[in-house]
GROMACS .gro file of C-alpha atoms in nm:
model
  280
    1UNK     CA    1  -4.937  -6.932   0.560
    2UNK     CA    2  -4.899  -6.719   0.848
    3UNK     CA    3  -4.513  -6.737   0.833
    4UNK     CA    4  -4.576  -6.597   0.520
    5UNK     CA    5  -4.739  -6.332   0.629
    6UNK     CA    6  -4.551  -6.209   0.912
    7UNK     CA    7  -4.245  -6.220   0.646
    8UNK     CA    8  -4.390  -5.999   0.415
    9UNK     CA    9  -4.520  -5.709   0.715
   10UNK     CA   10  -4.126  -5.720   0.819
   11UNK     CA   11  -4.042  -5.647   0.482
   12UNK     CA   12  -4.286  -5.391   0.524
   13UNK     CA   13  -4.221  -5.271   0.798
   14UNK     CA   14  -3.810  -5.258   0.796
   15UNK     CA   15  -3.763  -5.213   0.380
   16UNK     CA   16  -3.349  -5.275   0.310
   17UNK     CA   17  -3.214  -5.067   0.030
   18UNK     CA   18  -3.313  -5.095  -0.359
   19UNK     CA   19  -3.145  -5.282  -0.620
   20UNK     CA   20  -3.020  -4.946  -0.799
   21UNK     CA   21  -2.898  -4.842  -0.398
   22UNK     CA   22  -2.711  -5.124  -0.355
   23UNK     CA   23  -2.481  -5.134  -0.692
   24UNK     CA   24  -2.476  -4.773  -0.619
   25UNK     CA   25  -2.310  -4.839  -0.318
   26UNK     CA   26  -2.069  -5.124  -0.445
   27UNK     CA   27  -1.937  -4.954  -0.737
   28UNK     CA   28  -1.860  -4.613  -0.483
   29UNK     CA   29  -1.713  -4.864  -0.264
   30UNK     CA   30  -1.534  -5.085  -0.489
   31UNK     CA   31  -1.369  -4.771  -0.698
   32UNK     CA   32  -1.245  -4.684  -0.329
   33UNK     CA   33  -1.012  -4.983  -0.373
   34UNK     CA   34  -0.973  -5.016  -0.722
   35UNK     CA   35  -0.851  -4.710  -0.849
   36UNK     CA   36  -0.565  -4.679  -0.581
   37UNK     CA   37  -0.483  -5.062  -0.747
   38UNK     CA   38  -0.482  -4.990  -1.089
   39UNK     CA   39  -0.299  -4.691  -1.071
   40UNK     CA   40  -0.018  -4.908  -0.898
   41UNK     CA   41  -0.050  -5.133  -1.208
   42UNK     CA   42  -0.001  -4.922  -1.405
   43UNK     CA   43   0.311  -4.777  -1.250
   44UNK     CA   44   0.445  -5.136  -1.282
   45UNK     CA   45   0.368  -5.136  -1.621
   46UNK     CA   46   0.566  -4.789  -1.727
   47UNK     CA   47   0.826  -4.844  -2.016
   48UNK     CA   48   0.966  -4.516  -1.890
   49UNK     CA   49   1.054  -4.206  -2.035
   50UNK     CA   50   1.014  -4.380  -2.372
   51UNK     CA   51   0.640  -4.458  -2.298
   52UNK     CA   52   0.402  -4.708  -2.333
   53UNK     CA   53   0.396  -4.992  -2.101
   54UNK     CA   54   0.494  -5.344  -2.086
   55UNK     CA   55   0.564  -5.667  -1.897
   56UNK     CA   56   0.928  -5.645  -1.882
   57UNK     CA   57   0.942  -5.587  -1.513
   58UNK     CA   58   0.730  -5.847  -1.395
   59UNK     CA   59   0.877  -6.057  -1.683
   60UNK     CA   60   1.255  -6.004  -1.522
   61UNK     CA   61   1.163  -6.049  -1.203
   62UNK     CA   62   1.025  -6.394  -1.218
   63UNK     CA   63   1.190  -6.576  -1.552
   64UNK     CA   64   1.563  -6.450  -1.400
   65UNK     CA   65   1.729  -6.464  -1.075
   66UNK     CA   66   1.545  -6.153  -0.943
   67UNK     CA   67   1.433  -6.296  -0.667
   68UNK     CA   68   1.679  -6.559  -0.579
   69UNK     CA   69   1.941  -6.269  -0.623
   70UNK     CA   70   1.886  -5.883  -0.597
   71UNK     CA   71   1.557  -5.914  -0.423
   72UNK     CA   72   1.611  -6.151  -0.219
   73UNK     CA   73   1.546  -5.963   0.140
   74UNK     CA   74   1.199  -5.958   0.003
   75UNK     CA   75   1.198  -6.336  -0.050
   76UNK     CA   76   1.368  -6.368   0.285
   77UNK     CA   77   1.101  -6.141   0.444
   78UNK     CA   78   0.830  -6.315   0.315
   79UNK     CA   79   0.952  -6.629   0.487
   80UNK     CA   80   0.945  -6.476   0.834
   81UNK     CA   81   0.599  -6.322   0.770
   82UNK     CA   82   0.461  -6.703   0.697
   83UNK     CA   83   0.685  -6.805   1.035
   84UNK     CA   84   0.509  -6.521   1.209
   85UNK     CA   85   0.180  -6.639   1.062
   86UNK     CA   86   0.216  -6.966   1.166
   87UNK     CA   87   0.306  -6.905   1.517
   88UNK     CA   88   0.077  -6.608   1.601
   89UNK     CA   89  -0.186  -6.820   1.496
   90UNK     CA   90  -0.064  -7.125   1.712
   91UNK     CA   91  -0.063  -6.847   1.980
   92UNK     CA   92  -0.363  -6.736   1.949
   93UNK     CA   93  -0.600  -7.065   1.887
   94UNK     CA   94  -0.406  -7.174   2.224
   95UNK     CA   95  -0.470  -6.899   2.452
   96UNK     CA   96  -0.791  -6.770   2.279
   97UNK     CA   97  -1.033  -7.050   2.206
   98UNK     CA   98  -0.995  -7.223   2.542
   99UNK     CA   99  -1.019  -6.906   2.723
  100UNK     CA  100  -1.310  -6.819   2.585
  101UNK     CA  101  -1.485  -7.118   2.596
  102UNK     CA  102  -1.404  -7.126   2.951
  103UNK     CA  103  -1.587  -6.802   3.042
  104UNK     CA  104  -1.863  -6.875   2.855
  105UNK     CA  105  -1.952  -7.213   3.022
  106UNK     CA  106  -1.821  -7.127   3.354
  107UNK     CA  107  -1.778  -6.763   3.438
  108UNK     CA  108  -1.985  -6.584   3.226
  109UNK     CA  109  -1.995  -6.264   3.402
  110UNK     CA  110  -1.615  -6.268   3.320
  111UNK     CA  111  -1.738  -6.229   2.936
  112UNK     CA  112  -1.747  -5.808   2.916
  113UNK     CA  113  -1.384  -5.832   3.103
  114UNK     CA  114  -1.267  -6.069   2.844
  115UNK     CA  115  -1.394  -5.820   2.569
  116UNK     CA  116  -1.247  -5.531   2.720
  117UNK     CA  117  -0.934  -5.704   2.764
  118UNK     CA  118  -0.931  -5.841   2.359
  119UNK     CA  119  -1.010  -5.534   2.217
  120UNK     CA  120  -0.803  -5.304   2.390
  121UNK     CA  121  -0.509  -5.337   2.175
  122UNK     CA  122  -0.689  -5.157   1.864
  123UNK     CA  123  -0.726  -4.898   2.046
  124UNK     CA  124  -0.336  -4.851   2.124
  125UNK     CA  125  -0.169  -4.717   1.865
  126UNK     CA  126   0.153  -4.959   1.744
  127UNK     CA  127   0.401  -4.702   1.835
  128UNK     CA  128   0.283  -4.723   2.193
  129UNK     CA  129   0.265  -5.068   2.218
  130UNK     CA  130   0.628  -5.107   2.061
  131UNK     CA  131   0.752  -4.859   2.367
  132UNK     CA  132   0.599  -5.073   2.586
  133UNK     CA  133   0.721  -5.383   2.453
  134UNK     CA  134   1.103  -5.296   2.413
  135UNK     CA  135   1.183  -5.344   2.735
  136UNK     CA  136   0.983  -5.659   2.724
  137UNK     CA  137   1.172  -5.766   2.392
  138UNK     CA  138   1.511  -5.681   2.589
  139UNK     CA  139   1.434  -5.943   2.817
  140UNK     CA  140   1.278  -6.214   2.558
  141UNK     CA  141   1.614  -6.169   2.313
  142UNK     CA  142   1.816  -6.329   2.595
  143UNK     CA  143   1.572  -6.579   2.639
  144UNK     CA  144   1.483  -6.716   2.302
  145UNK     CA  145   1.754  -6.532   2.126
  146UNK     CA  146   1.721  -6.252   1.845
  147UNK     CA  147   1.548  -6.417   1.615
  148UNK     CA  148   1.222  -6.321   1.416
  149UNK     CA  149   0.989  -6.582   1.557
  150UNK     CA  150   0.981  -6.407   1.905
  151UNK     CA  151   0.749  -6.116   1.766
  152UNK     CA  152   0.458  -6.365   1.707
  153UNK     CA  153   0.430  -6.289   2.085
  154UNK     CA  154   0.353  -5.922   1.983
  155UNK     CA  155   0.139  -6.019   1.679
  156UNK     CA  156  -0.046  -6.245   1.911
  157UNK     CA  157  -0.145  -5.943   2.107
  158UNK     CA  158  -0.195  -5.742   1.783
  159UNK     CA  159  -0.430  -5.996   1.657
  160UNK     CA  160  -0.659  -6.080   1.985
  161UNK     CA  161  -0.921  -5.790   1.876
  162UNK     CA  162  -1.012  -5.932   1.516
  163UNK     CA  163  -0.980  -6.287   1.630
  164UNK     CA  164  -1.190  -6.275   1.915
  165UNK     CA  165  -1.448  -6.062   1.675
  166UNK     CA  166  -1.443  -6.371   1.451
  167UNK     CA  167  -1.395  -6.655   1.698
  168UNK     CA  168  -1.710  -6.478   1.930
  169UNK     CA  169  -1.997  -6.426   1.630
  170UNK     CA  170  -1.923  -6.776   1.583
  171UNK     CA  171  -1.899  -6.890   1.947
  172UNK     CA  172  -2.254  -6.699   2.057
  173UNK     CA  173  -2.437  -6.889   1.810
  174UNK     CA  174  -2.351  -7.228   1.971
  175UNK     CA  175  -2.535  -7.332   2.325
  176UNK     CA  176  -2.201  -7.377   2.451
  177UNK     CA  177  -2.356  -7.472   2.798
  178UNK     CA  178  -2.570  -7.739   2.712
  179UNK     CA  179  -2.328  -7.924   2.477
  180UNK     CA  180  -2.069  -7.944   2.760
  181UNK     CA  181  -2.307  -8.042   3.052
  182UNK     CA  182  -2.431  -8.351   2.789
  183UNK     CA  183  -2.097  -8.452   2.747
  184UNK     CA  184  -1.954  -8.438   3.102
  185UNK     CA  185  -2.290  -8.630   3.180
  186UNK     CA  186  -2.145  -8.845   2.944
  187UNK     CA  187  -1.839  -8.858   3.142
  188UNK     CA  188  -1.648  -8.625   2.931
  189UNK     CA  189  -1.363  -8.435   3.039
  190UNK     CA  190  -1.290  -8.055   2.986
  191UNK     CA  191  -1.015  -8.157   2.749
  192UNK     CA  192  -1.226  -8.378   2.522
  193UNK     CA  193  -1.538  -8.134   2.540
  194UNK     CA  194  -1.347  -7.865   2.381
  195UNK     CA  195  -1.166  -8.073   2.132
  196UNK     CA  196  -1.482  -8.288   2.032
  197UNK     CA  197  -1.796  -8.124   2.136
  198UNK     CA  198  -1.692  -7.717   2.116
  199UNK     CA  199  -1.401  -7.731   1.827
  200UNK     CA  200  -1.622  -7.903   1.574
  201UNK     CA  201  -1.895  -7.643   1.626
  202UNK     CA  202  -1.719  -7.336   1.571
  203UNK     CA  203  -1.480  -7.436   1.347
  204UNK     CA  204  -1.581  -7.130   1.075
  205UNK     CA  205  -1.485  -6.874   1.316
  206UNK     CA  206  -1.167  -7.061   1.404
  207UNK     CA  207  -1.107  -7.061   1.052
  208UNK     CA  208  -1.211  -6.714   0.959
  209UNK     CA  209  -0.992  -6.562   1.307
  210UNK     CA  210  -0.679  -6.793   1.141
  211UNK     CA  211  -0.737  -6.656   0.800
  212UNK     CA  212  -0.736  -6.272   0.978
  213UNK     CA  213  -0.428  -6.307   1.146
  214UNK     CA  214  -0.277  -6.410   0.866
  215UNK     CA  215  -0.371  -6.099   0.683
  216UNK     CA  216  -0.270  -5.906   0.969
  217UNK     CA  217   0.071  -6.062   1.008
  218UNK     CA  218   0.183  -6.054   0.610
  219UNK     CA  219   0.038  -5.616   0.631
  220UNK     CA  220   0.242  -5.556   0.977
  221UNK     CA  221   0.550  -5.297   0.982
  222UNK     CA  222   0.540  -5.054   1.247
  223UNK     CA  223   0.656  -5.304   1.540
  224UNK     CA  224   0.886  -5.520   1.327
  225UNK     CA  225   1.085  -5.219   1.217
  226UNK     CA  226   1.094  -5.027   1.536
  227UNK     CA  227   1.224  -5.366   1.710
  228UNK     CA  228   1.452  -5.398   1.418
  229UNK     CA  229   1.304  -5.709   1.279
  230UNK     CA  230   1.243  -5.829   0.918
  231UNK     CA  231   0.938  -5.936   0.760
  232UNK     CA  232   0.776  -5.876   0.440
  233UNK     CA  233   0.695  -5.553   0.464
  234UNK     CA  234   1.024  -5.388   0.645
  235UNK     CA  235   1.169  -5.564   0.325
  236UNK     CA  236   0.976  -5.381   0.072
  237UNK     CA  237   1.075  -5.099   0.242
  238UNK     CA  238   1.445  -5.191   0.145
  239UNK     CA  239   1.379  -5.269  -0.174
  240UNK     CA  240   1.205  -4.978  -0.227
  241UNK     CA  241   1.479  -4.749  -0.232
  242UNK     CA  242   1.695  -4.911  -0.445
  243UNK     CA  243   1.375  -4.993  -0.704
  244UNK     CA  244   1.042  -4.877  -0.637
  245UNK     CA  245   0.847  -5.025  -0.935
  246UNK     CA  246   0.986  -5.400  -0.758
  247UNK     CA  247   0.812  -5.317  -0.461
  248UNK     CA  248   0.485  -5.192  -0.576
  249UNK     CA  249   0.508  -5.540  -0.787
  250UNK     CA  250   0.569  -5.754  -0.431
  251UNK     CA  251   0.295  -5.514  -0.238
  252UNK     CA  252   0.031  -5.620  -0.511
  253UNK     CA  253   0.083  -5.989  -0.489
  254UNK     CA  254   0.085  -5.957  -0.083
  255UNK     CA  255  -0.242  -5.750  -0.157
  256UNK     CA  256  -0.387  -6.064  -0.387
  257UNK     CA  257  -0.293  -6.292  -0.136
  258UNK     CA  258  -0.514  -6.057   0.113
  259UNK     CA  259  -0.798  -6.066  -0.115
  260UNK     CA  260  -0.777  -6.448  -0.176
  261UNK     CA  261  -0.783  -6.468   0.212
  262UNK     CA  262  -1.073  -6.255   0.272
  263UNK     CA  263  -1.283  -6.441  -0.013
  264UNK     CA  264  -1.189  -6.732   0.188
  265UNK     CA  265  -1.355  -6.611   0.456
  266UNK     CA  266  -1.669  -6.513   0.266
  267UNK     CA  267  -1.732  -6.842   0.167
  268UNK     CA  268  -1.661  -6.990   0.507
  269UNK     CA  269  -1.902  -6.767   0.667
  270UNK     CA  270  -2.187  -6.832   0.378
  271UNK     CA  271  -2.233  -7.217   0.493
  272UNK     CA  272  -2.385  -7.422   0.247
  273UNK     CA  273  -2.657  -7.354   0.081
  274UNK     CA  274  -2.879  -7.632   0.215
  275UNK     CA  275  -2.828  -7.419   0.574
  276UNK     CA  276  -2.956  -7.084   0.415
  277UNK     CA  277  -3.245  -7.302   0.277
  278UNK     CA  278  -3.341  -7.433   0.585
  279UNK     CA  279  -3.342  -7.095   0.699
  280UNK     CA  280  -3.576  -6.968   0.465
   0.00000   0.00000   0.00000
């Protein structure tokens, strides 16, 4: 009864917005996003100077040999984004997670150094990181060669402040300490604590930091081009010129895929619904 109580004086006491505020607030938010999409629809959809709109775009780039053909860079750029993907987020579950698990058992006073050091790079703009890393990049082309996969090493940097944002919120709800010192009482090793006992436990925010970079990767441009590498978007670029309404057609199915991502990441971050019951 008294739980009761002190719910309702919080309530009280800190009121969160009304019903009206809040779909106020979504539709202001969501015509933000969805105006700037629909008008790109519709451009796809133009017959010309004829007027009206159709499908015959969309319906002649994916029932001929649009993509296999013409507009292939794109589907050639696309593969070297999901390469990228891949790797960067190899990259960064390797060097991340561990890392941080580390200083949070062990050296916790390391922990605002850590921060400082993840989050730097979105405060860099990518032209100054890409003058920074072309002498870098001079030096990694005649070790792993001039291929695309190399500048996951540059995504991985790109991507340490939203993955460490995800992998953290996850990470400081976890008592990280006690879990380890039962299993090395256990006879554990650091290995198997972080693989059995840690992994397991924050496996949403590995999940929603994975799903992030991947976002990140697929919307990149500004280092790929200036280090004269393709991915999806440099390709769009390419296609652009020769036929714009193509590669407003590519930029909204990369901008689905986003979306699909991000809902992803909703869900994974709701839990079941048992947990939010328990809650209660």
């Amino acid at each position: 009864m008294s739980a009761v109580v002190n719910a309702k004086r919080m309530r009280d006491v800190h009121p969160g917005p009304g019903r009206v505020t809040r779909w106020v607030i979504v539709v202001v938010i969501g015509g933000l996003f969805l105006v700037p999409i629909a008008a790109m629809i519709e451009f796809t959809l133009r017959r010309g100077l004829e007027g009206g709109y159709d499908l015959a775009r969309w319906a002649e780039l994916f029932g001929g040999d649009g993509i296999t053909g013409e507009y292939k860079p794109v589907l050639t750029g696309l593969t070297n984004s999901l390469l990228l993907a891949v790797v960067t987020v190899l990259i960064m579950l390797v060097l991340l997670v561990p890392t941080m698990v580390l200083v949070r058992i062990r050296f916790p006073a390391l922990e605002r150094v850590l921060e400082f050091v993840c989050l730097l790079p979105i405060t860099i703009p990518a032209i100054v990181l890409v003058v920074g890393l072309a002498p870098v990049y001079s030096v990694v082309a005649r070790i792993f060669g001039s291929g695309v996969w190399p500048l996951a090493f540059a995504y991985g940097i790109l991507v340490l402040p939203y993955a460490y944002r995800a992998i953290q919120a996850n990470l400081g709800a976890v008592d990280v300490v006690t879990l380890s010192e039962a299993a090395r009482s256990l006879g554990a090793g650091w290995l198997t604590i972080l693989l059995r006992v840690v992994v397991p436990n924050i496996r949403r925010g590995l999940l929603a930091a994975s799903f992030i970079s991947v976002a990140v990767v697929l919307g990149e441009y500004t280092i790929a081009a200036l280090l004269n590498r393709v991915n999806l978007q440099t390709a769009l670029v390419i296609v652009s010129k020769a036929d714009p309404f193509v590669a407003i057609i590519f930029a909204l199915l990369a901008l689905a895929f986003a979306f699909v991502l991000l809902i992803g990441i909703g869900f994974i971050g709701a839990g079941p619904r048992t947990e939010k019951k328990a809650r209660s």
